[in-house]
Amino acid sequence: MSAPGPLTVDGPAVDRSEQVLTQEALEFVADLQRRFGARRDELLQARRTRREALSREPVLDFLPETAEVRAGDWTVAPPPPALTDRRVEITGPTDRKMAINALNSGARVWLADLEDANTPHWANVVGGQVNLYDAVRGTIAFTSPQGKKYALRDASATPVIVPRPRGWHFDEAHVTLDGNPVVAALFDFGLYFFHNAAELVSQGRGPYFYLPKMESHLEARLWDDVFTHAERTLGIEHGTIRATVLIETITAAFEMDEILYELRDHAAGLNAGRWDYLFSIIKNFRDAGPDFTLPDRNAVTMAAPMMKAYSELLVKTCHRRGAMAIGGMAAFIPSRRDAEANERAFAKVREDKTREARAGFDGSWVAHPDLVPICAEIFGETLGDADNQLGRQRDDVEVAAADLLAVSQTPGARTLEGLRENVTIGIQYVHAWLSGNGAAGINNLMEDAATAEISRSQVWQWMTNGVVLESGETVTRELVERVVEEQFAALGATVGSDVVEADPLWDRARELFVTTAVAQDFPDFLTLPAYEEVLRLERA
């Protein structure tokens, strides 16, 4: 390793933090930061440069300079035995109780989320690493304040754990090196890999990761270099790390082949991260006029031409290269009080998962344990005795750049009710996030940062482009502010005006949502100013 230098940790006390924030682990993180931090900064600047170009000319295409990669006859490394069957994956934060529920769910994979479903309070960041340490070793247990005990039913039959570190855009403010915050992705990855890689290998599994928010193959190249260096440093065989990349940005959709190629010794697959994908389309083409203005967020389904093109191209690309194609999220949360609503929602989940299985996906995501049997059943019917559909090539699929950008062909209306829903969900989610809960159940759906980003960015886009709603009203700042007033008052009626008045985070959530939804200069991520508020609260 290179000399660790003055790495400083200044977060508040967290139970058992000394177990994961060891000197050796922090030196490992410091080494990663020194070697790769500057390249991360350059890549973020490259994102800004590309976005500026899109603001001048809203056109994307497949890269001419990587045509040979797309045309080449190559494949990624074969999947390791632990990742050959991924028919159902459950996602969720690394909160101790929810981790145990996920590990007991019967899913094949648990996406242990340190990113969109996790507020980066220091207690969550470090506590999540402690919980993962215990989960890897099968010793995780929890007793609630009410005395209810949670434990693993069978520690030998838990899902494969696949953590998702934070995206390249995030810094970890509580850990600094030479006076600068470390890259959060390197911190999350580094701690988990340092403490668990050898243990996982001894179990016949391995250090596997989901990689979020990727915008180009150069960002994948950086991850591959991080992986190669980490394996070499800790004496882990090259290629042991496996990564599944979320294709959740419009720019990454044009570089799927290239992303797999850069990670080819470490690649496990691609995932259709459809909620962030919609956010990315809105964000990148927010000022491109009516042709890029989407209808109500709930009206945009995977049957929309641009979404169908994106998902089928993902399957075709993955299977051509020997990589797994993993489908999107079923976010429904079953209700114990409304059997009729459950029946309607389960029917939609079945329809969605059936579509994915028939399209060639090898597995898919659910957000709640009760959806695991449905997803497993549907993929089981398609797979039969096979573990996956890697042998199914989609040579029938032909996708052009115009197909991925066919936003104007998306059916659906722009409605006042859709505007109201964006405001209500956005404010409720930001409140939950500030309170430390990055996975919030709202109206029987699991909302995370991606859906909140869609909500506030769509408000910005509609307002900036003067969208005329189905009711005939034009979306202006005045209309948005009126809707905010009305929906905030309605929230008080729902959760109790005394509750809202007693909790200052409600007002702050409203302020943050409104600021990011109407600001003249569009904030790239809602979570960045929200993180500043979290830091202020932690240091108060």
Coordinates of C-alpha atoms in Angstrom, one line a residue:
M1 CA 0.0 0.0 0.0
S2 CA 1.0 3.6 -0.3
A3 CA 1.5 5.6 2.8
P4 CA -1.9 6.1 4.5
G5 CA -1.4 9.7 5.5
P6 CA -3.6 11.7 8.0
L7 CA -7.0 10.1 7.6
T8 CA -9.4 11.5 10.1
V9 CA -12.8 10.1 11.3
D10 CA -15.0 12.6 13.1
G11 CA -18.5 11.0 13.1
P12 CA -20.6 10.6 16.3
A13 CA -20.2 7.5 18.4
V14 CA -21.7 4.3 16.8
D15 CA -22.1 1.0 18.7
R16 CA -19.3 -1.4 17.7
S17 CA -17.7 1.1 15.3
E18 CA -14.3 0.0 16.6
Q19 CA -14.9 -3.4 15.0
V20 CA -15.1 -2.1 11.5
L21 CA -13.2 1.2 11.7
T22 CA -9.9 -0.5 12.5
Q23 CA -6.6 1.2 11.7
E24 CA -5.8 -1.4 9.1
A25 CA -9.2 -1.0 7.4
L26 CA -8.9 2.8 7.4
E27 CA -5.4 2.5 5.9
F28 CA -6.9 0.4 3.1
V29 CA -9.5 3.0 2.5
A30 CA -6.9 5.8 2.5
D31 CA -4.8 3.9 0.0
L32 CA -7.9 3.6 -2.3
Q33 CA -8.6 7.3 -1.9
R34 CA -5.0 8.3 -2.7
R35 CA -4.9 6.1 -5.8
F36 CA -8.3 6.7 -7.3
G37 CA -9.9 9.8 -5.8
A38 CA -8.5 12.2 -8.4
R39 CA -9.7 10.1 -11.2
R40 CA -13.2 10.1 -9.7
D41 CA -13.1 13.9 -9.7
E42 CA -12.1 14.0 -13.4
L43 CA -15.0 11.7 -14.2
L44 CA -17.5 13.9 -12.4
Q45 CA -16.2 16.8 -14.5
A46 CA -16.7 14.7 -17.6
R47 CA -20.3 14.3 -16.6
R48 CA -20.8 18.0 -16.3
T49 CA -19.1 18.5 -19.7
R50 CA -21.4 16.0 -21.4
R51 CA -24.5 17.5 -19.7
E52 CA -23.5 21.0 -21.0
A53 CA -23.3 19.5 -24.5
L54 CA -26.7 18.0 -24.2
S55 CA -28.2 21.4 -23.1
R56 CA -26.9 22.8 -26.4
E57 CA -27.9 19.8 -28.6
P58 CA -30.2 17.1 -27.0
V59 CA -28.7 14.2 -29.0
L60 CA -27.1 11.0 -27.9
D61 CA -25.7 8.2 -30.0
F62 CA -23.6 5.1 -29.6
L63 CA -19.9 6.0 -29.4
P64 CA -18.0 5.9 -32.7
E65 CA -14.7 5.5 -30.9
T66 CA -15.8 2.2 -29.2
A67 CA -17.4 0.6 -32.3
E68 CA -14.8 -2.2 -32.3
V69 CA -15.8 -3.2 -28.8
R70 CA -19.5 -3.4 -29.7
A71 CA -18.7 -5.4 -32.8
G72 CA -16.1 -7.7 -31.1
D73 CA -16.5 -11.3 -30.3
W74 CA -15.8 -11.4 -26.5
T75 CA -17.5 -12.5 -23.3
V76 CA -17.2 -11.7 -19.7
A77 CA -15.9 -14.2 -17.2
P78 CA -18.4 -17.1 -16.5
P79 CA -20.6 -16.5 -13.4
P80 CA -19.3 -18.0 -10.2
P81 CA -21.4 -20.9 -8.8
A82 CA -23.0 -18.6 -6.1
L83 CA -24.4 -16.4 -8.9
T84 CA -25.6 -18.8 -11.5
D85 CA -29.2 -18.7 -10.2
R86 CA -30.5 -15.2 -9.5
R87 CA -34.2 -15.6 -10.3
V88 CA -35.4 -13.5 -7.3
E89 CA -33.5 -10.8 -5.5
I90 CA -34.7 -8.8 -2.6
T91 CA -33.5 -5.3 -2.0
G92 CA -33.4 -3.2 1.1
P93 CA -31.3 -1.2 3.5
T94 CA -28.7 -2.6 5.9
D95 CA -30.9 -1.8 8.9
R96 CA -30.5 -4.8 11.3
K97 CA -34.1 -5.9 11.5
M98 CA -34.7 -5.5 7.7
A99 CA -31.4 -7.3 7.0
I100 CA -32.6 -10.3 8.9
N101 CA -36.0 -10.2 7.2
A102 CA -34.2 -10.1 3.8
L103 CA -31.9 -13.0 4.7
N104 CA -34.9 -15.1 5.8
S105 CA -37.0 -14.2 2.7
G106 CA -36.1 -17.2 0.5
A107 CA -34.6 -14.9 -2.2
R108 CA -31.5 -16.0 -4.0
V109 CA -29.7 -12.7 -3.6
W110 CA -30.0 -9.8 -1.1
L111 CA -29.1 -6.4 -2.5
A112 CA -27.8 -4.9 0.8
D113 CA -28.3 -1.2 0.0
L114 CA -25.9 1.4 1.3
E115 CA -27.1 3.7 -1.4
D116 CA -30.7 4.8 -2.5
A117 CA -32.5 3.0 0.3
N118 CA -30.1 4.2 3.0
T119 CA -29.9 7.7 4.5
P120 CA -26.1 8.3 5.0
H121 CA -26.4 9.2 8.6
W122 CA -23.1 8.2 10.2
A123 CA -25.0 5.7 12.3
N124 CA -26.4 4.1 9.2
V125 CA -23.1 4.1 7.3
V126 CA -21.1 2.5 10.1
G127 CA -23.9 0.5 11.6
G128 CA -24.6 -1.0 8.1
Q129 CA -21.0 -2.2 7.9
V130 CA -21.3 -3.8 11.4
N131 CA -24.6 -5.5 10.3
L132 CA -23.0 -6.8 7.1
Y133 CA -20.0 -8.2 9.1
D134 CA -22.4 -10.2 11.2
A135 CA -24.6 -11.2 8.2
V136 CA -21.7 -12.6 6.3
R137 CA -20.8 -14.7 9.3
G138 CA -24.4 -15.8 10.0
T139 CA -24.4 -14.3 13.5
I140 CA -26.8 -11.4 13.0
A141 CA -29.6 -11.1 15.5
F142 CA -31.8 -8.3 16.8
T143 CA -34.2 -7.6 19.7
S144 CA -36.6 -4.7 19.2
P145 CA -37.4 -2.1 21.9
Q146 CA -40.7 -4.0 22.4
G147 CA -38.8 -7.2 23.1
K148 CA -39.4 -9.0 19.7
K149 CA -36.5 -11.2 18.7
Y150 CA -35.2 -11.5 15.2
A151 CA -32.7 -14.2 14.1
L152 CA -31.7 -16.2 11.1
R153 CA -33.8 -19.3 10.5
D154 CA -31.0 -21.1 8.8
A155 CA -27.6 -19.4 8.5
S156 CA -26.4 -21.9 6.0
A157 CA -29.2 -21.1 3.5
T158 CA -29.3 -17.3 3.3
P159 CA -29.3 -15.3 0.1
V160 CA -26.0 -14.3 -1.5
I161 CA -25.2 -10.9 -0.1
V162 CA -24.5 -8.2 -2.7
P163 CA -23.9 -4.7 -1.2
R164 CA -24.5 -1.6 -3.2
P165 CA -22.1 1.2 -2.3
R166 CA -22.9 4.8 -2.8
G167 CA -22.5 6.3 -6.3
W168 CA -19.4 8.1 -7.6
H169 CA -21.0 11.5 -7.0
F170 CA -21.1 11.2 -3.2
D171 CA -18.4 12.0 -0.6
E172 CA -18.3 10.8 3.0
A173 CA -18.0 14.0 5.0
H174 CA -17.1 12.2 8.3
V175 CA -13.9 10.7 6.9
T176 CA -11.2 13.0 5.5
L177 CA -7.8 12.5 4.0
D178 CA -5.4 15.4 3.8
G179 CA -8.3 17.6 4.8
N180 CA -10.6 16.4 2.0
P181 CA -13.6 14.1 2.3
V182 CA -13.1 10.6 0.9
V183 CA -15.1 9.2 -2.0
A184 CA -18.1 7.5 -0.4
A185 CA -18.1 4.6 -2.9
L186 CA -14.4 3.9 -2.0
F187 CA -15.3 4.0 1.7
D188 CA -18.3 1.7 1.5
F189 CA -16.5 -0.7 -0.8
G190 CA -13.2 -0.6 1.0
L191 CA -14.6 -1.4 4.5
Y192 CA -16.8 -4.2 3.3
F193 CA -14.1 -5.8 1.1
F194 CA -11.4 -5.5 3.7
H195 CA -13.4 -7.2 6.4
N196 CA -15.3 -9.8 4.5
A197 CA -13.6 -10.8 1.2
A198 CA -11.5 -13.7 2.7
E199 CA -14.4 -14.9 4.8
L200 CA -16.8 -15.0 1.8
V201 CA -14.2 -16.9 -0.3
S202 CA -13.9 -19.5 2.5
Q203 CA -17.7 -20.0 2.3
G204 CA -17.6 -20.6 -1.5
R205 CA -19.1 -17.2 -2.2
G206 CA -17.3 -14.0 -2.8
P207 CA -17.2 -10.2 -2.5
Y208 CA -19.9 -9.3 -5.0
F209 CA -21.3 -5.8 -5.6
Y210 CA -24.0 -3.8 -7.3
L211 CA -22.6 -0.6 -8.8
P212 CA -25.1 2.4 -9.1
K213 CA -25.4 5.6 -11.0
M214 CA -22.8 4.8 -13.6
E215 CA -22.8 7.2 -16.6
S216 CA -20.0 5.9 -18.8
H217 CA -17.6 3.0 -19.5
L218 CA -14.8 5.2 -18.2
E219 CA -16.5 5.1 -14.8
A220 CA -16.7 1.3 -15.1
R221 CA -12.9 1.2 -16.0
L222 CA -12.2 3.1 -12.7
W223 CA -14.2 0.5 -10.8
D224 CA -12.3 -2.3 -12.5
D225 CA -9.0 -0.7 -11.5
V226 CA -10.2 -0.4 -8.0
F227 CA -11.2 -4.0 -7.9
T228 CA -7.9 -5.2 -9.4
H229 CA -5.9 -3.2 -6.9
A230 CA -8.0 -4.3 -3.9
E231 CA -7.6 -8.0 -4.9
R232 CA -3.9 -7.6 -5.3
T233 CA -3.4 -5.8 -2.0
L234 CA -5.3 -8.4 0.1
G235 CA -4.0 -11.4 -1.8
I236 CA -7.4 -12.3 -3.3
E237 CA -7.4 -14.1 -6.7
H238 CA -8.0 -11.7 -9.6
G239 CA -11.6 -11.9 -10.8
T240 CA -13.0 -13.0 -7.4
I241 CA -14.9 -9.7 -7.1
R242 CA -18.0 -9.7 -9.3
A243 CA -20.1 -6.6 -10.1
T244 CA -23.6 -6.1 -11.4
V245 CA -24.0 -2.7 -12.9
L246 CA -27.2 -0.8 -12.7
I247 CA -28.0 0.7 -16.1
E248 CA -30.0 3.5 -14.6
T249 CA -28.8 6.5 -16.6
I250 CA -29.6 7.3 -20.2
T251 CA -25.9 7.8 -21.1
A252 CA -25.0 4.3 -19.7
A253 CA -27.8 2.8 -21.9
F254 CA -25.7 3.8 -24.9
E255 CA -22.6 2.1 -23.4
M256 CA -23.7 -1.3 -22.1
D257 CA -21.3 -3.3 -24.2
E258 CA -18.4 -1.0 -23.2
I259 CA -19.3 -1.1 -19.5
L260 CA -19.3 -4.9 -19.6
Y261 CA -16.0 -4.9 -21.6
E262 CA -14.2 -2.7 -19.1
L263 CA -15.3 -5.0 -16.2
R264 CA -15.1 -8.2 -18.2
D265 CA -13.0 -10.1 -15.6
H266 CA -15.2 -8.8 -12.8
A267 CA -18.6 -8.5 -14.5
A268 CA -21.6 -10.5 -13.3
G269 CA -24.4 -8.7 -15.2
L270 CA -26.5 -5.6 -15.7
N271 CA -29.7 -4.5 -14.0
A272 CA -32.6 -2.5 -15.5
G273 CA -32.7 0.2 -12.8
R274 CA -35.8 1.8 -14.3
W275 CA -36.7 4.4 -11.7
D276 CA -33.3 6.2 -11.7
Y277 CA -33.4 5.7 -15.5
L278 CA -36.5 7.9 -15.8
F279 CA -34.9 10.4 -13.5
S280 CA -31.8 10.5 -15.7
I281 CA -33.9 11.1 -18.8
I282 CA -35.6 14.0 -17.2
K283 CA -32.4 15.4 -15.7
N284 CA -30.4 15.2 -18.9
F285 CA -33.1 16.5 -21.2
R286 CA -34.8 18.8 -18.7
D287 CA -34.5 21.8 -20.9
A288 CA -34.9 20.1 -24.3
G289 CA -38.5 21.1 -24.8
P290 CA -41.8 19.2 -25.1
D291 CA -40.4 16.2 -27.0
F292 CA -38.6 15.2 -23.8
T293 CA -41.4 16.0 -21.3
L294 CA -42.8 12.8 -19.7
P295 CA -46.3 12.2 -18.6
D296 CA -47.2 11.5 -14.9
R297 CA -44.6 9.2 -13.4
N298 CA -47.1 6.4 -12.7
A299 CA -48.2 6.5 -16.3
V300 CA -44.7 5.5 -17.6
T301 CA -44.6 1.7 -17.8
M302 CA -42.1 -0.7 -19.2
A303 CA -44.4 -1.0 -22.2
A304 CA -43.6 2.5 -23.3
P305 CA -41.5 2.3 -26.5
M306 CA -38.3 3.8 -25.1
M307 CA -38.5 1.6 -22.0
K308 CA -39.1 -1.5 -24.0
A309 CA -36.1 -0.7 -26.2
Y310 CA -33.9 -0.1 -23.2
S311 CA -34.9 -3.3 -21.4
E312 CA -34.7 -5.5 -24.5
L313 CA -31.3 -4.1 -25.5
L314 CA -30.1 -4.8 -22.0
V315 CA -31.1 -8.5 -22.3
K316 CA -29.6 -8.8 -25.7
T317 CA -26.3 -7.2 -24.7
C318 CA -26.0 -9.3 -21.5
H319 CA -26.6 -12.6 -23.1
R320 CA -24.4 -11.9 -26.1
R321 CA -21.6 -11.3 -23.6
G322 CA -22.4 -14.1 -21.1
A323 CA -23.6 -11.8 -18.4
M324 CA -26.8 -11.9 -16.3
A325 CA -29.7 -9.6 -17.1
I326 CA -31.6 -8.7 -13.9
G327 CA -35.0 -7.0 -14.1
G328 CA -36.5 -4.0 -12.2
M329 CA -38.1 -3.4 -8.9
A330 CA -41.5 -4.6 -7.8
A331 CA -42.0 -1.9 -5.1
F332 CA -45.4 -2.9 -3.8
I333 CA -45.8 -3.4 0.0
P334 CA -48.7 -5.7 0.9
S335 CA -51.3 -4.4 3.3
R336 CA -52.7 -6.5 6.1
R337 CA -55.9 -4.5 6.1
D338 CA -56.8 -4.4 2.4
A339 CA -57.0 -7.8 0.7
E340 CA -58.6 -6.3 -2.4
A341 CA -55.8 -3.8 -2.9
N342 CA -53.3 -6.6 -2.5
E343 CA -55.0 -8.7 -5.1
R344 CA -54.8 -5.9 -7.6
A345 CA -51.2 -5.2 -6.8
F346 CA -50.2 -8.8 -7.0
A347 CA -51.8 -9.0 -10.4
K348 CA -49.6 -6.1 -11.6
V349 CA -46.5 -7.7 -10.1
R350 CA -47.3 -11.0 -11.9
E351 CA -47.8 -9.1 -15.1
D352 CA -44.5 -7.3 -14.8
K353 CA -42.4 -10.3 -13.8
T354 CA -44.0 -12.4 -16.5
R355 CA -43.0 -9.8 -19.1
E356 CA -39.4 -9.8 -17.8
A357 CA -39.1 -13.6 -17.8
R358 CA -40.5 -13.8 -21.3
A359 CA -38.2 -11.1 -22.5
G360 CA -35.2 -13.2 -21.3
F361 CA -34.2 -11.7 -18.0
D362 CA -32.5 -14.1 -15.6
G363 CA -34.1 -12.8 -12.5
S364 CA -35.7 -9.7 -11.0
W365 CA -36.1 -7.5 -7.9
V366 CA -38.7 -7.3 -5.2
A367 CA -38.9 -4.9 -2.2
H368 CA -40.9 -7.1 0.2
P369 CA -40.5 -10.7 1.4
D370 CA -44.2 -11.5 0.5
L371 CA -43.3 -10.9 -3.2
V372 CA -40.4 -13.4 -3.2
P373 CA -42.7 -16.5 -3.8
I374 CA -44.5 -14.7 -6.7
C375 CA -41.3 -13.8 -8.5
A376 CA -39.7 -17.2 -7.9
E377 CA -42.8 -18.9 -9.2
I378 CA -42.9 -16.9 -12.4
F379 CA -39.3 -17.2 -13.2
G380 CA -39.4 -20.9 -12.2
E381 CA -42.1 -21.5 -14.8
T382 CA -39.9 -19.9 -17.5
L383 CA -36.6 -21.4 -16.4
G384 CA -37.7 -25.0 -15.8
D385 CA -34.7 -27.0 -14.7
A386 CA -32.3 -24.2 -15.8
D387 CA -30.6 -21.7 -13.5
N388 CA -30.8 -18.8 -15.9
Q389 CA -31.5 -17.8 -19.5
L390 CA -27.9 -17.1 -20.6
G391 CA -28.3 -19.4 -23.5
R392 CA -31.2 -17.4 -24.9
Q393 CA -29.9 -14.9 -27.4
R394 CA -32.1 -12.0 -28.5
D395 CA -31.0 -11.7 -32.1
D396 CA -34.4 -10.5 -32.9
V397 CA -33.8 -7.2 -31.1
E398 CA -32.6 -4.2 -33.0
V399 CA -32.4 -1.0 -31.1
A400 CA -31.3 2.3 -32.6
A401 CA -30.4 5.5 -30.8
A402 CA -33.8 7.0 -31.7
D403 CA -35.5 4.1 -30.0
L404 CA -33.8 4.9 -26.7
L405 CA -34.7 8.6 -27.1
A406 CA -38.4 8.1 -28.1
V407 CA -39.6 10.0 -25.1
S408 CA -42.4 11.8 -27.1
Q409 CA -43.9 8.4 -27.9
T410 CA -44.6 7.6 -24.2
P411 CA -48.3 7.3 -23.7
G412 CA -50.0 9.0 -20.8
A413 CA -51.4 12.4 -19.6
R414 CA -49.9 15.2 -17.6
T415 CA -52.4 15.9 -14.8
L416 CA -52.9 18.0 -11.8
E417 CA -53.2 14.9 -9.8
G418 CA -49.8 13.8 -11.0
L419 CA -48.3 17.1 -9.9
R420 CA -50.0 16.7 -6.5
E421 CA -48.6 13.2 -6.1
N422 CA -45.1 14.3 -7.0
V423 CA -45.3 17.0 -4.3
T424 CA -46.8 14.7 -1.6
I425 CA -44.4 11.8 -2.2
G426 CA -41.4 14.1 -2.5
I427 CA -42.0 15.9 0.8
Q428 CA -42.9 12.7 2.7
Y429 CA -39.8 10.9 1.3
V430 CA -37.4 13.8 2.1
H431 CA -38.8 13.8 5.7
A432 CA -38.2 10.1 6.0
W433 CA -34.7 10.5 4.6
L434 CA -33.8 13.3 7.0
S435 CA -35.2 11.2 9.8
G436 CA -32.8 8.3 8.9
N437 CA -35.0 6.1 6.8
G438 CA -34.0 5.9 3.2
A439 CA -36.6 3.2 2.3
A440 CA -40.0 4.7 3.1
G441 CA -43.4 2.9 2.6
I442 CA -45.8 5.5 1.2
N443 CA -49.2 4.5 -0.2
N444 CA -48.2 0.8 -0.1
L445 CA -45.1 1.4 -2.3
M446 CA -41.5 1.3 -1.2
E447 CA -40.1 4.7 -2.1
D448 CA -36.4 5.4 -2.2
A449 CA -34.2 8.2 -3.4
A450 CA -34.8 7.3 -7.1
T451 CA -38.5 7.8 -6.9
A452 CA -38.1 11.1 -5.0
E453 CA -35.7 12.3 -7.6
I454 CA -38.3 11.6 -10.4
S455 CA -40.9 13.5 -8.4
R456 CA -38.9 16.7 -7.9
S457 CA -37.2 16.7 -11.3
Q458 CA -40.6 16.2 -13.1
V459 CA -42.0 19.2 -11.2
W460 CA -38.9 21.2 -12.4
Q461 CA -39.3 20.1 -15.9
W462 CA -43.0 20.7 -16.2
M463 CA -42.6 24.2 -14.6
T464 CA -39.6 25.2 -16.8
N465 CA -41.3 24.0 -20.0
G466 CA -44.7 25.5 -19.1
V467 CA -46.5 22.2 -19.5
V468 CA -50.2 22.5 -20.0
L469 CA -52.0 19.9 -17.8
E470 CA -55.0 17.8 -18.9
S471 CA -57.2 20.2 -16.8
G472 CA -56.0 23.1 -18.9
E473 CA -53.8 24.7 -16.3
T474 CA -50.2 25.7 -17.1
V475 CA -47.6 24.6 -14.7
T476 CA -46.0 27.8 -13.3
R477 CA -44.1 28.5 -10.1
E478 CA -47.2 30.0 -8.7
L479 CA -49.2 26.8 -9.4
V480 CA -46.4 24.6 -7.9
E481 CA -46.3 26.8 -4.7
R482 CA -50.1 26.6 -4.4
V483 CA -50.0 22.8 -4.8
V484 CA -47.2 22.6 -2.2
E485 CA -49.3 24.6 0.3
E486 CA -52.4 22.5 -0.3
Q487 CA -50.6 19.1 -0.1
F488 CA -48.6 20.1 3.0
A489 CA -51.8 21.0 4.7
A490 CA -53.3 17.7 3.6
L491 CA -50.3 15.9 5.1
G492 CA -51.0 17.6 8.4
A493 CA -54.5 16.2 8.2
T494 CA -53.2 12.7 7.4
V495 CA -50.4 12.4 10.0
G496 CA -51.7 14.9 12.5
S497 CA -51.1 18.6 12.5
D498 CA -49.7 18.4 16.0
V499 CA -47.2 15.8 14.8
V500 CA -46.1 18.0 11.9
E501 CA -45.8 21.1 14.2
A502 CA -43.7 19.1 16.8
D503 CA -41.2 17.9 14.2
P504 CA -39.1 20.6 12.5
L505 CA -38.0 18.1 9.9
W506 CA -41.3 18.4 8.2
D507 CA -40.7 22.1 7.4
R508 CA -37.1 21.4 6.4
A509 CA -38.3 18.5 4.1
R510 CA -40.8 20.9 2.4
E511 CA -38.1 23.5 2.0
L512 CA -35.6 21.1 0.5
F513 CA -38.1 19.6 -1.9
V514 CA -39.4 23.0 -3.1
T515 CA -35.8 24.4 -3.5
T516 CA -34.7 21.4 -5.6
A517 CA -37.9 21.4 -7.6
V518 CA -38.0 25.1 -8.6
A519 CA -34.4 26.3 -8.4
Q520 CA -33.2 28.1 -11.5
D521 CA -30.1 26.0 -11.5
F522 CA -31.1 22.4 -11.4
P523 CA -29.4 20.5 -8.5
D524 CA -27.9 17.2 -9.9
F525 CA -29.0 15.2 -6.9
L526 CA -31.6 15.9 -4.3
T527 CA -29.6 13.9 -1.8
L528 CA -26.6 16.2 -1.9
P529 CA -28.3 19.3 -0.3
A530 CA -30.3 16.8 1.9
Y531 CA -27.0 15.4 3.1
E532 CA -25.8 18.8 4.1
E533 CA -28.9 19.0 6.3
V534 CA -28.1 15.6 7.8
L535 CA -24.6 16.8 8.6
R536 CA -26.0 20.0 10.2
L537 CA -28.3 17.9 12.4
E538 CA -25.6 15.5 13.4
R539 CA -23.2 18.3 14.4
A540 CA -25.9 20.4 16.1

